[in-house]
mmCIF file of C-alpha atoms in Angstrom:
data_model
loop_
_atom_site.group_PDB
_atom_site.id
_atom_site.type_symbol
_atom_site.label_atom_id
_atom_site.label_comp_id
_atom_site.label_asym_id
_atom_site.label_seq_id
_atom_site.Cartn_x
_atom_site.Cartn_y
_atom_site.Cartn_z
ATOM 1 C CA GLY Y 1 -36.773 24.812 -63.484
ATOM 2 C CA GLU Y 2 -33.154 23.238 -64.344
ATOM 3 C CA ALA Y 3 -31.423 21.170 -61.674
ATOM 4 C CA PRO Y 4 -28.853 23.251 -60.083
ATOM 5 C CA ALA Y 5 -25.588 23.966 -61.578
ATOM 6 C CA TRP Y 6 -23.221 23.582 -58.119
ATOM 7 C CA GLU Y 7 -19.818 22.204 -58.156
ATOM 8 C CA PRO Y 8 -20.012 18.817 -56.495
ATOM 9 C CA LEU Y 9 -17.621 18.555 -52.548
ATOM 10 C CA PRO Y 10 -14.624 17.699 -52.490
ATOM 11 C CA VAL Y 11 -14.808 15.160 -49.534
ATOM 12 C CA GLN Y 12 -18.567 12.729 -49.032
ATOM 13 C CA TYR Y 13 -19.321 11.798 -45.599
ATOM 14 C CA ALA Y 14 -18.095 8.593 -46.267
ATOM 15 C CA ASP Y 15 -14.927 9.746 -46.650
ATOM 16 C CA HIS Y 16 -14.967 10.950 -43.367
ATOM 17 C CA SER Y 17 -15.711 7.376 -41.821
ATOM 18 C CA LEU Y 18 -12.662 5.996 -43.236
ATOM 19 C CA TRP Y 19 -10.557 8.975 -42.693
ATOM 20 C CA GLN Y 20 -11.235 8.830 -39.073
ATOM 21 C CA ARG Y 21 -10.291 4.920 -39.259
ATOM 22 C CA ASP Y 22 -7.598 5.623 -40.697
ATOM 23 C CA ILE Y 23 -6.365 8.111 -37.907
ATOM 24 C CA LEU Y 24 -7.672 6.959 -35.610
ATOM 25 C CA GLY Y 25 -6.297 3.093 -35.794
ATOM 26 C CA SER Y 26 -6.625 0.200 -33.882
ATOM 27 C CA GLU Y 27 -7.450 -0.806 -30.256
ATOM 28 C CA ASP Y 28 -5.048 -3.600 -30.926
ATOM 29 C CA ASP Y 29 -1.906 -1.661 -31.687
ATOM 30 C CA PRO Y 30 -1.032 0.588 -28.070
ATOM 31 C CA ASP Y 31 0.798 3.316 -29.946
ATOM 32 C CA SER Y 32 -2.350 4.010 -31.962
ATOM 33 C CA GLU Y 33 -4.841 7.494 -31.515
ATOM 34 C CA ILE Y 34 -8.110 5.646 -30.155
ATOM 35 C CA SER Y 35 -5.640 4.249 -27.108
ATOM 36 C CA ARG Y 36 -4.205 6.744 -26.524
ATOM 37 C CA GLN Y 37 -7.758 8.107 -26.040
ATOM 38 C CA LEU Y 38 -8.881 5.427 -24.411
ATOM 39 C CA SER Y 39 -6.178 5.848 -21.756
ATOM 40 C CA TYR Y 40 -6.851 9.541 -21.108
ATOM 41 C CA TRP Y 41 -9.874 8.607 -20.527
ATOM 42 C CA LYS Y 42 -10.017 5.703 -18.545
ATOM 43 C CA GLU Y 43 -7.932 8.174 -16.145
ATOM 44 C CA THR Y 44 -9.456 10.805 -16.433
ATOM 45 C CA LEU Y 45 -12.270 9.341 -15.449
ATOM 46 C CA ALA Y 46 -11.746 7.170 -13.083
ATOM 47 C CA GLY Y 47 -13.726 7.150 -9.883
ATOM 48 C CA LEU Y 48 -16.393 9.168 -11.292
ATOM 49 C CA PRO Y 49 -20.045 9.484 -9.052
ATOM 50 C CA ASP Y 50 -21.988 7.551 -10.371
ATOM 51 C CA GLU Y 51 -24.861 10.003 -10.031
ATOM 52 C CA LEU Y 52 -25.394 13.536 -8.759
ATOM 53 C CA ALA Y 53 -27.445 14.495 -5.762
ATOM 54 C CA LEU Y 54 -29.698 17.276 -6.179
ATOM 55 C CA PRO Y 55 -32.654 18.458 -4.575
ATOM 56 C CA ALA Y 56 -35.349 16.385 -6.524
ATOM 57 C CA ASP Y 57 -39.102 17.100 -5.607
ATOM 58 C CA ARG Y 58 -39.144 13.356 -6.045
ATOM 59 C CA PRO Y 59 -37.477 9.957 -5.446
ATOM 60 C CA ARG Y 60 -35.602 8.603 -8.527
ATOM 61 C CA PRO Y 61 -37.269 6.001 -10.352
ATOM 62 C CA ALA Y 62 -36.327 2.471 -10.715
ATOM 63 C CA VAL Y 63 -36.734 3.524 -14.688
ATOM 64 C CA ALA Y 64 -36.675 6.877 -16.060
ATOM 65 C CA SER Y 65 -39.722 7.599 -17.687
ATOM 66 C CA TYR Y 66 -37.714 10.081 -19.991
ATOM 67 C CA ARG Y 67 -41.070 12.704 -20.237
ATOM 68 C CA GLY Y 68 -39.932 16.386 -19.482
ATOM 69 C CA ASP Y 69 -40.521 20.067 -19.988
ATOM 70 C CA ARG Y 70 -38.815 22.744 -20.426
ATOM 71 C CA LEU Y 71 -37.956 26.180 -19.725
ATOM 72 C CA THR Y 72 -36.976 29.761 -21.959
ATOM 73 C CA PHE Y 73 -35.081 32.433 -20.769
ATOM 74 C CA ARG Y 74 -32.828 34.727 -21.617
ATOM 75 C CA LEU Y 75 -29.877 36.645 -20.413
ATOM 76 C CA PRO Y 76 -29.521 40.321 -20.073
ATOM 77 C CA GLU Y 77 -27.184 42.072 -22.353
ATOM 78 C CA GLU Y 78 -25.167 43.603 -20.255
ATOM 79 C CA LEU Y 79 -25.038 40.016 -18.212
ATOM 80 C CA ALA Y 80 -23.597 38.601 -22.036
ATOM 81 C CA ALA Y 81 -21.108 40.943 -22.165
ATOM 82 C CA ALA Y 82 -19.820 40.455 -18.869
ATOM 83 C CA ILE Y 83 -19.566 36.726 -19.703
ATOM 84 C CA GLU Y 84 -17.715 37.824 -23.157
ATOM 85 C CA HIS Y 85 -15.503 39.493 -21.212
ATOM 86 C CA THR Y 86 -14.624 37.037 -17.488
ATOM 87 C CA ALA Y 87 -13.895 34.898 -20.851
ATOM 88 C CA ARG Y 88 -11.462 37.039 -22.893
ATOM 89 C CA ASP Y 89 -10.000 37.823 -19.956
ATOM 90 C CA ALA Y 90 -9.326 34.194 -18.293
ATOM 91 C CA GLN Y 91 -8.202 33.110 -22.254
ATOM 92 C CA ALA Y 92 -10.915 30.930 -21.924
ATOM 93 C CA SER Y 93 -14.651 30.977 -23.569
ATOM 94 C CA PRO Y 94 -17.747 31.868 -22.819
ATOM 95 C CA PHE Y 95 -18.933 27.898 -22.338
ATOM 96 C CA MET Y 96 -16.303 27.831 -20.438
ATOM 97 C CA VAL Y 97 -17.906 30.207 -18.005
ATOM 98 C CA LEU Y 98 -20.630 29.089 -18.188
ATOM 99 C CA GLN Y 99 -19.990 25.735 -17.329
ATOM 100 C CA ALA Y 100 -18.389 27.126 -14.463
ATOM 101 C CA ALA Y 101 -21.153 28.849 -13.154
ATOM 102 C CA LEU Y 102 -23.064 25.681 -13.683
ATOM 103 C CA ALA Y 103 -20.428 23.447 -11.752
ATOM 104 C CA ALA Y 104 -20.211 26.273 -8.735
ATOM 105 C CA LEU Y 105 -24.402 26.348 -8.748
ATOM 106 C CA LEU Y 106 -24.660 22.533 -8.588
ATOM 107 C CA THR Y 107 -21.843 21.975 -5.886
ATOM 108 C CA ARG Y 108 -23.745 25.022 -3.884
ATOM 109 C CA LEU Y 109 -27.260 22.620 -4.283
ATOM 110 C CA GLY Y 110 -25.022 19.909 -2.537
ATOM 111 C CA ALA Y 111 -24.120 17.881 -6.071
ATOM 112 C CA GLY Y 112 -20.751 17.123 -4.309
ATOM 113 C CA GLU Y 113 -17.731 18.932 -5.019
ATOM 114 C CA ASP Y 114 -16.530 16.393 -8.421
ATOM 115 C CA VAL Y 115 -19.177 17.547 -10.806
ATOM 116 C CA PRO Y 116 -18.862 16.088 -14.392
ATOM 117 C CA ILE Y 117 -21.174 17.876 -17.159
ATOM 118 C CA GLY Y 118 -21.645 16.408 -20.313
ATOM 119 C CA THR Y 119 -21.599 18.811 -23.473
ATOM 120 C CA PRO Y 120 -21.599 18.016 -27.782
ATOM 121 C CA ILE Y 121 -18.978 18.482 -29.817
ATOM 122 C CA ALA Y 122 -19.482 19.658 -33.745
ATOM 123 C CA GLY Y 123 -16.678 17.020 -34.797
ATOM 124 C CA ARG Y 124 -15.647 18.624 -37.695
ATOM 125 C CA THR Y 125 -12.124 18.884 -36.743
ATOM 126 C CA ASP Y 126 -11.237 19.679 -40.645
ATOM 127 C CA THR Y 127 -12.598 22.540 -42.646
ATOM 128 C CA ALA Y 128 -13.682 20.335 -45.535
ATOM 129 C CA LEU Y 129 -16.106 19.732 -43.898
ATOM 130 C CA ASP Y 130 -17.717 22.692 -43.447
ATOM 131 C CA ASP Y 131 -19.978 22.239 -45.829
ATOM 132 C CA LEU Y 132 -20.554 19.158 -45.794
ATOM 133 C CA VAL Y 133 -24.770 17.999 -44.685
ATOM 134 C CA GLY Y 134 -24.266 14.995 -42.133
ATOM 135 C CA VAL Y 135 -24.294 14.244 -38.285
ATOM 136 C CA PHE Y 136 -20.884 14.336 -36.997
ATOM 137 C CA LEU Y 137 -21.153 15.211 -32.946
ATOM 138 C CA ASN Y 138 -19.703 13.622 -30.018
ATOM 139 C CA THR Y 139 -20.693 13.785 -26.513
ATOM 140 C CA LEU Y 140 -17.366 14.611 -23.929
ATOM 141 C CA VAL Y 141 -17.602 14.637 -20.454
ATOM 142 C CA LEU Y 142 -15.783 17.352 -18.778
ATOM 143 C CA ARG Y 143 -15.118 16.660 -15.519
ATOM 144 C CA THR Y 144 -15.148 19.744 -13.231
ATOM 145 C CA ASP Y 145 -13.625 19.891 -10.122
ATOM 146 C CA THR Y 146 -15.020 22.949 -7.182
ATOM 147 C CA ALA Y 147 -12.765 21.938 -4.361
ATOM 148 C CA GLY Y 148 -11.094 23.793 -1.680
ATOM 149 C CA ASN Y 149 -13.825 26.736 -2.738
ATOM 150 C CA PRO Y 150 -11.796 28.211 -5.242
ATOM 151 C CA THR Y 151 -13.189 31.928 -6.317
ATOM 152 C CA PHE Y 152 -14.472 32.532 -10.164
ATOM 153 C CA GLY Y 153 -11.320 32.692 -11.708
ATOM 154 C CA ASP Y 154 -9.761 29.848 -10.705
ATOM 155 C CA LEU Y 155 -12.662 27.784 -11.176
ATOM 156 C CA VAL Y 156 -12.702 29.105 -15.083
ATOM 157 C CA ALA Y 157 -9.164 28.408 -15.205
ATOM 158 C CA ARG Y 158 -9.359 25.062 -13.579
ATOM 159 C CA VAL Y 159 -12.358 24.796 -16.145
ATOM 160 C CA ARG Y 160 -10.141 25.944 -19.075
ATOM 161 C CA GLU Y 161 -7.400 22.976 -18.929
ATOM 162 C CA THR Y 162 -9.694 20.568 -18.066
ATOM 163 C CA SER Y 163 -11.897 20.982 -20.868
ATOM 164 C CA LEU Y 164 -9.019 21.670 -23.618
ATOM 165 C CA ARG Y 165 -7.895 18.646 -22.360
ATOM 166 C CA ALA Y 166 -10.812 16.660 -23.476
ATOM 167 C CA TYR Y 167 -11.539 18.533 -26.957
ATOM 168 C CA ALA Y 168 -7.980 17.448 -27.314
ATOM 169 C CA HIS Y 169 -9.314 14.025 -26.754
ATOM 170 C CA GLN Y 170 -12.608 14.153 -28.551
ATOM 171 C CA ASP Y 171 -12.718 12.072 -31.212
ATOM 172 C CA LEU Y 172 -12.896 8.460 -29.121
ATOM 173 C CA PRO Y 173 -17.328 7.427 -29.527
ATOM 174 C CA PHE Y 174 -19.626 8.204 -26.625
ATOM 175 C CA GLU Y 175 -20.808 4.836 -26.622
ATOM 176 C CA ARG Y 176 -17.404 3.253 -27.213
ATOM 177 C CA LEU Y 177 -16.365 5.775 -24.203
ATOM 178 C CA VAL Y 178 -19.195 4.170 -21.822
ATOM 179 C CA GLU Y 179 -17.558 0.477 -22.654
ATOM 180 C CA ALA Y 180 -14.384 1.475 -21.374
ATOM 181 C CA VAL Y 181 -14.876 3.163 -18.012
ATOM 182 C CA ASN Y 182 -17.927 0.771 -17.513
ATOM 183 C CA PRO Y 183 -19.857 2.798 -14.780
ATOM 184 C CA GLU Y 184 -22.522 0.977 -12.979
ATOM 185 C CA ARG Y 185 -25.707 0.520 -15.243
ATOM 186 C CA SER Y 186 -28.953 1.628 -14.233
ATOM 187 C CA LEU Y 187 -32.243 2.553 -16.014
ATOM 188 C CA ALA Y 188 -32.787 5.183 -13.920
ATOM 189 C CA ARG Y 189 -29.990 7.868 -14.682
ATOM 190 C CA HIS Y 190 -27.900 8.324 -18.152
ATOM 191 C CA PRO Y 191 -24.437 7.042 -17.642
ATOM 192 C CA LEU Y 192 -21.378 9.177 -17.058
ATOM 193 C CA PHE Y 193 -23.481 12.414 -16.710
ATOM 194 C CA GLN Y 194 -26.740 13.703 -15.826
ATOM 195 C CA ILE Y 195 -26.072 17.165 -16.169
ATOM 196 C CA LEU Y 196 -25.808 18.468 -20.115
ATOM 197 C CA LEU Y 197 -24.763 22.000 -21.346
ATOM 198 C CA THR Y 198 -24.609 23.089 -25.056
ATOM 199 C CA PHE Y 199 -23.485 25.715 -26.084
ATOM 200 C CA ASN Y 200 -24.934 27.530 -29.491
ATOM 201 C CA ASN Y 201 -22.239 30.176 -31.031
ATOM 202 C CA THR Y 202 -23.507 30.266 -34.830
ATOM 203 C CA ASP Y 203 -25.534 32.854 -36.089
ATOM 204 C CA TYR Y 204 -29.012 30.653 -35.161
ATOM 205 C CA GLN Y 205 -31.485 33.461 -35.501
ATOM 206 C CA GLY Y 206 -29.417 34.428 -39.225
ATOM 207 C CA ALA Y 207 -30.100 31.330 -40.786
ATOM 208 C CA LEU Y 208 -33.860 31.456 -39.456
ATOM 209 C CA ASP Y 209 -34.536 35.093 -41.340
ATOM 210 C CA THR Y 210 -32.828 33.835 -44.724
ATOM 211 C CA LEU Y 211 -35.176 31.328 -44.510
ATOM 212 C CA ASP Y 212 -37.973 34.757 -45.273
ATOM 213 C CA GLU Y 213 -35.679 35.591 -48.627
ATOM 214 C CA LEU Y 214 -36.448 32.266 -50.737
ATOM 215 C CA PRO Y 215 -37.030 33.355 -53.887
ATOM 216 C CA GLY Y 216 -41.250 31.724 -54.573
ATOM 217 C CA LEU Y 217 -41.351 30.701 -50.940
ATOM 218 C CA ASP Y 218 -43.987 31.488 -48.409
ATOM 219 C CA VAL Y 219 -42.190 30.066 -45.250
ATOM 220 C CA VAL Y 220 -44.003 30.279 -41.209
ATOM 221 C CA ARG Y 221 -41.954 29.322 -38.554
ATOM 222 C CA GLN Y 222 -43.448 26.767 -36.026
ATOM 223 C CA THR Y 223 -42.213 26.053 -33.054
ATOM 224 C CA VAL Y 224 -42.462 22.266 -31.945
ATOM 225 C CA GLU Y 225 -42.348 20.893 -28.284
ATOM 226 C CA THR Y 226 -41.014 18.149 -26.808
ATOM 227 C CA SER Y 227 -42.240 17.122 -23.564
ATOM 228 C CA ALA Y 228 -38.862 14.012 -23.490
ATOM 229 C CA ALA Y 229 -35.827 14.189 -20.780
ATOM 230 C CA LYS Y 230 -32.757 11.956 -21.620
ATOM 231 C CA PHE Y 231 -31.506 14.053 -18.476
ATOM 232 C CA ASP Y 232 -31.689 15.306 -15.004
ATOM 233 C CA LEU Y 233 -31.346 18.955 -16.488
ATOM 234 C CA ALA Y 234 -29.803 20.342 -20.362
ATOM 235 C CA PHE Y 235 -29.140 23.429 -20.092
ATOM 236 C CA GLY Y 236 -29.340 25.484 -23.887
ATOM 237 C CA PHE Y 237 -27.714 28.876 -24.617
ATOM 238 C CA SER Y 238 -27.460 30.594 -27.947
ATOM 239 C CA GLU Y 239 -25.525 33.164 -29.127
ATOM 240 C CA ARG Y 240 -28.166 36.394 -30.393
ATOM 241 C CA ALA Y 241 -27.371 39.951 -31.126
ATOM 242 C CA GLY Y 242 -26.730 42.049 -28.365
ATOM 243 C CA GLY Y 243 -27.046 38.753 -25.848
ATOM 244 C CA LEU Y 244 -28.035 35.022 -24.827
ATOM 245 C CA ASP Y 245 -30.835 33.150 -24.641
ATOM 246 C CA GLY Y 246 -31.341 29.800 -22.847
ATOM 247 C CA VAL Y 247 -33.592 27.044 -22.490
ATOM 248 C CA LEU Y 248 -33.715 24.408 -19.573
ATOM 249 C CA GLU Y 249 -34.149 21.059 -20.175
ATOM 250 C CA PHE Y 250 -35.923 19.251 -17.444
ATOM 251 C CA SER Y 251 -36.938 15.945 -15.994
ATOM 252 C CA THR Y 252 -40.028 15.329 -14.336
ATOM 253 C CA ASP Y 253 -39.664 12.153 -13.083
ATOM 254 C CA LEU Y 254 -37.674 14.519 -10.205
ATOM 255 C CA PHE Y 255 -38.216 18.396 -10.879
ATOM 256 C CA ASP Y 256 -41.405 20.233 -10.608
ATOM 257 C CA ARG Y 257 -41.861 23.510 -12.795
ATOM 258 C CA ASP Y 258 -40.556 25.701 -10.636
ATOM 259 C CA THR Y 259 -37.694 23.975 -8.640
ATOM 260 C CA ALA Y 260 -36.585 23.802 -11.923
ATOM 261 C CA GLY Y 261 -36.990 27.920 -12.742
ATOM 262 C CA SER Y 262 -35.242 28.444 -9.071
ATOM 263 C CA PHE Y 263 -32.699 26.119 -10.398
ATOM 264 C CA VAL Y 264 -32.844 28.904 -13.870
ATOM 265 C CA ASP Y 265 -33.321 32.014 -11.253
ATOM 266 C CA ARG Y 266 -29.844 30.707 -9.417
ATOM 267 C CA LEU Y 267 -27.758 30.058 -12.003
ATOM 268 C CA LEU Y 268 -28.480 33.771 -13.546
ATOM 269 C CA ARG Y 269 -27.768 35.360 -10.112
ATOM 270 C CA LEU Y 270 -24.415 33.436 -9.539
ATOM 271 C CA LEU Y 271 -23.100 34.128 -13.204
ATOM 272 C CA ALA Y 272 -23.961 38.161 -12.643
ATOM 273 C CA ALA Y 273 -22.391 37.919 -9.086
ATOM 274 C CA ALA Y 274 -19.166 35.862 -10.182
ATOM 275 C CA VAL Y 275 -18.514 37.838 -13.814
ATOM 276 C CA ALA Y 276 -18.716 40.970 -11.272
ATOM 277 C CA GLU Y 277 -15.982 39.709 -8.855
ATOM 278 C CA PRO Y 278 -14.316 36.563 -10.188
ATOM 279 C CA ALA Y 279 -12.236 37.076 -7.138
ATOM 280 C CA THR Y 280 -15.084 35.987 -5.171
ATOM 281 C CA PRO Y 281 -14.793 32.262 -4.252
ATOM 282 C CA ILE Y 282 -17.681 30.252 -5.154
ATOM 283 C CA GLY Y 283 -18.573 29.370 -1.576
ATOM 284 C CA SER Y 284 -19.281 33.274 -1.172
ATOM 285 C CA LEU Y 285 -21.166 34.294 -4.486
ATOM 286 C CA ASP Y 286 -24.759 35.354 -3.844
ATOM 287 C CA LEU Y 287 -27.383 32.367 -4.731
ATOM 288 C CA LEU Y 288 -30.681 33.738 -3.222
ATOM 289 C CA GLY Y 289 -33.007 36.715 -4.317
ATOM 290 C CA GLU Y 290 -34.091 38.958 -1.501
ATOM 291 C CA VAL Y 291 -37.544 37.671 -0.875
ATOM 292 C CA GLU Y 292 -35.874 33.335 -0.243
ATOM 293 C CA GLY Y 293 -33.111 35.032 1.262
ATOM 294 C CA GLU Y 294 -35.771 36.764 4.041
ATOM 295 C CA LEU Y 295 -37.197 33.780 3.981
ATOM 296 C CA VAL Y 296 -34.061 31.787 4.457
ATOM 297 C CA VAL Y 297 -32.791 34.467 6.864
ATOM 298 C CA SER Y 298 -35.373 34.886 9.218
ATOM 299 C CA GLY Y 299 -39.690 33.840 7.929
ATOM 300 C CA TRP Y 300 -37.951 29.594 8.761
ATOM 301 C CA ASN Y 301 -36.474 30.944 11.578
ATOM 302 C CA GLY Y 302 -39.128 32.266 13.479
ATOM 303 C CA THR Y 303 -38.974 30.064 16.722
ATOM 304 C CA ALA Y 304 -38.414 33.122 19.274
ATOM 305 C CA CYS Y 305 -40.634 32.317 22.208
ATOM 306 C CA GLU Y 306 -41.879 32.825 25.543
ATOM 307 C CA VAL Y 307 -39.475 31.318 28.166
ATOM 308 C CA PRO Y 308 -40.669 30.430 31.517
ATOM 309 C CA GLY Y 309 -38.516 31.870 34.041
ATOM 310 C CA ARG Y 310 -38.570 28.559 35.791
ATOM 311 C CA SER Y 311 -35.884 25.991 36.048
ATOM 312 C CA VAL Y 312 -35.782 23.104 33.893
ATOM 313 C CA VAL Y 313 -36.330 20.575 37.120
ATOM 314 C CA GLU Y 314 -39.077 22.544 38.143
ATOM 315 C CA LEU Y 315 -40.898 22.541 34.334
ATOM 316 C CA PHE Y 316 -40.128 18.675 35.077
ATOM 317 C CA GLY Y 317 -41.548 18.898 38.366
ATOM 318 C CA GLU Y 318 -44.580 20.200 36.781
ATOM 319 C CA ARG Y 319 -45.128 17.188 34.559
ATOM 320 C CA VAL Y 320 -44.354 14.826 36.934
ATOM 321 C CA VAL Y 321 -47.665 16.129 38.611
ATOM 322 C CA SER Y 322 -49.771 16.568 35.753
ATOM 323 C CA SER Y 323 -48.756 13.292 33.661
ATOM 324 C CA PRO Y 324 -47.550 11.276 36.086
ATOM 325 C CA GLY Y 325 -48.307 8.541 33.895
ATOM 326 C CA ALA Y 326 -47.153 9.200 30.661
ATOM 327 C CA VAL Y 327 -44.341 7.773 29.045
ATOM 328 C CA ALA Y 328 -41.356 10.447 29.244
ATOM 329 C CA VAL Y 329 -38.290 8.687 28.073
ATOM 330 C CA VAL Y 330 -38.050 5.220 25.410
ATOM 331 C CA ALA Y 331 -34.615 3.558 24.769
ATOM 332 C CA GLY Y 332 -34.931 0.544 22.549
ATOM 333 C CA GLU Y 333 -37.363 -1.432 24.443
ATOM 334 C CA GLN Y 334 -37.163 0.322 27.419
ATOM 335 C CA SER Y 335 -39.007 2.803 28.724
ATOM 336 C CA LEU Y 336 -39.960 4.890 32.105
ATOM 337 C CA SER Y 337 -42.904 7.157 32.846
ATOM 338 C CA TYR Y 338 -42.693 10.507 33.775
ATOM 339 C CA ALA Y 339 -43.340 9.395 37.815
ATOM 340 C CA GLU Y 340 -40.547 6.708 37.096
ATOM 341 C CA LEU Y 341 -38.045 8.521 35.797
ATOM 342 C CA ASP Y 342 -38.938 11.278 38.537
ATOM 343 C CA GLY Y 343 -38.539 8.510 41.194
ATOM 344 C CA ARG Y 344 -35.311 6.804 39.969
ATOM 345 C CA ALA Y 345 -33.706 10.386 39.369
ATOM 346 C CA GLU Y 346 -34.866 11.343 42.671
ATOM 347 C CA ARG Y 347 -32.391 8.635 44.554
ATOM 348 C CA LEU Y 348 -29.477 9.225 42.385
ATOM 349 C CA ALA Y 349 -29.861 12.542 43.565
ATOM 350 C CA ARG Y 350 -29.698 11.678 47.081
ATOM 351 C CA LEU Y 351 -26.701 9.377 46.196
ATOM 352 C CA LEU Y 352 -24.645 12.183 44.263
ATOM 353 C CA VAL Y 353 -25.495 14.976 46.988
ATOM 354 C CA ALA Y 354 -24.458 12.468 49.569
ATOM 355 C CA ARG Y 355 -20.896 12.275 47.918
ATOM 356 C CA GLY Y 356 -20.451 15.753 47.297
ATOM 357 C CA VAL Y 357 -22.509 17.267 45.373
ATOM 358 C CA VAL Y 358 -23.138 20.357 45.413
ATOM 359 C CA ALA Y 359 -24.221 23.831 43.387
ATOM 360 C CA GLU Y 360 -21.407 23.986 40.211
ATOM 361 C CA ARG Y 361 -20.213 21.438 40.467
ATOM 362 C CA PHE Y 362 -19.332 19.379 37.705
ATOM 363 C CA VAL Y 363 -20.336 16.152 37.046
ATOM 364 C CA ALA Y 364 -18.463 13.401 34.705
ATOM 365 C CA VAL Y 365 -20.769 11.001 33.042
ATOM 366 C CA ALA Y 366 -19.891 7.705 30.431
ATOM 367 C CA LEU Y 367 -22.576 5.989 29.651
ATOM 368 C CA PRO Y 368 -24.546 5.581 26.039
ATOM 369 C CA ARG Y 369 -27.922 6.765 24.356
ATOM 370 C CA SER Y 370 -30.366 4.924 27.407
ATOM 371 C CA VAL Y 371 -32.538 4.913 30.064
ATOM 372 C CA ASP Y 372 -29.445 5.377 32.500
ATOM 373 C CA LEU Y 373 -28.303 8.289 30.415
ATOM 374 C CA VAL Y 374 -31.333 10.382 30.948
ATOM 375 C CA VAL Y 375 -31.574 9.009 34.774
ATOM 376 C CA ALA Y 376 -28.603 10.425 35.327
ATOM 377 C CA LEU Y 377 -28.395 13.755 33.632
ATOM 378 C CA LEU Y 378 -31.617 14.833 35.523
ATOM 379 C CA ALA Y 379 -30.030 13.681 39.157
ATOM 380 C CA VAL Y 380 -27.325 15.739 38.064
ATOM 381 C CA TRP Y 381 -29.913 18.769 38.057
ATOM 382 C CA LYS Y 382 -31.991 17.617 40.890
ATOM 383 C CA ALA Y 383 -28.434 17.469 43.434
ATOM 384 C CA GLY Y 384 -27.458 21.155 41.411
ATOM 385 C CA GLY Y 385 -24.617 20.448 39.582
ATOM 386 C CA ALA Y 386 -23.800 20.298 36.302
ATOM 387 C CA TYR Y 387 -22.841 16.997 33.992
ATOM 388 C CA LEU Y 388 -19.971 16.732 31.702
ATOM 389 C CA PRO Y 389 -20.496 14.057 28.784
ATOM 390 C CA LEU Y 390 -17.700 12.174 27.959
ATOM 391 C CA ASP Y 391 -17.489 9.919 24.573
ATOM 392 C CA THR Y 392 -17.901 5.994 25.551
ATOM 393 C CA GLU Y 393 -16.426 5.026 21.922
#
């Protein structure tokens, strides 16, 4: 029943705001810290792609609804340990290994080789702020270059370099960054990046466990589900005893739940292959499971069919007899029936024979895409020769 006798904190939230203003200085001063950071980000993000192309289930709407869903997953302990080991060998952090893997996955999914990924940063750059309640978060844009099909180890090194530079310029507020870079604005997507990656390396579960120890209170945990998605994809990882927990929040404007699940499966598969063999080029890292791989290699390529023991000319002649009036070729406003195509090709074939075309003789064909091109190719076959197409452009 007594007021707690806590020592007052040495700084307050307002102190941080004043410090930040003093440290950053004015944009009117070209030598100020904020001018230096603005210059860095403008140069770093010049030519950034407005949007990443991903294999979506639906076209992006003109105006984002921000409706979303989420998937939770857990990394096996051995994979989490391998990520830690790979990070240590590269003098990087587990976050950087995850960032490299996500960038490699996005590239493999068709997003290109210039991959911007957003990430929140704590913003507590002074130990005096450790015990201070308040939001110091800022958002960084980590531009990842996957060009040249680097090995995964080399990509981690690239990520480490770009991330450390970004951390050294973390004070510029994201809202001011968007104003400065001035990307093409759209109501359909988030500016500068559409993929978010977060990594929580605090003992989140331990903090929750302490709630059970509060004297005189019964505490019940309640998971709050959200159906909102600010980004196309938001991958989140948090450390736990012996491993990593993960969550993927995704925009239902673009992706079905099964598609989002396939992204998680492929990321984990790529991660496992990458940390097992960091010297492997990212283009060679395994993405597909056994069933999916079999489907791609065999299921969708089951195109074997019986090949008739007759030539194209003989097959075409049978079609002329069975459907002489059917349309055989269309080019623009021109069209020919099978009978008309056969008649024109026969006349040209007789001319070619008269000019010396015999079996196995090559005939150069320099025509644009047209009805005449089809007539010429068929005529060469009828004359017994082989055509050699020439580029008319």
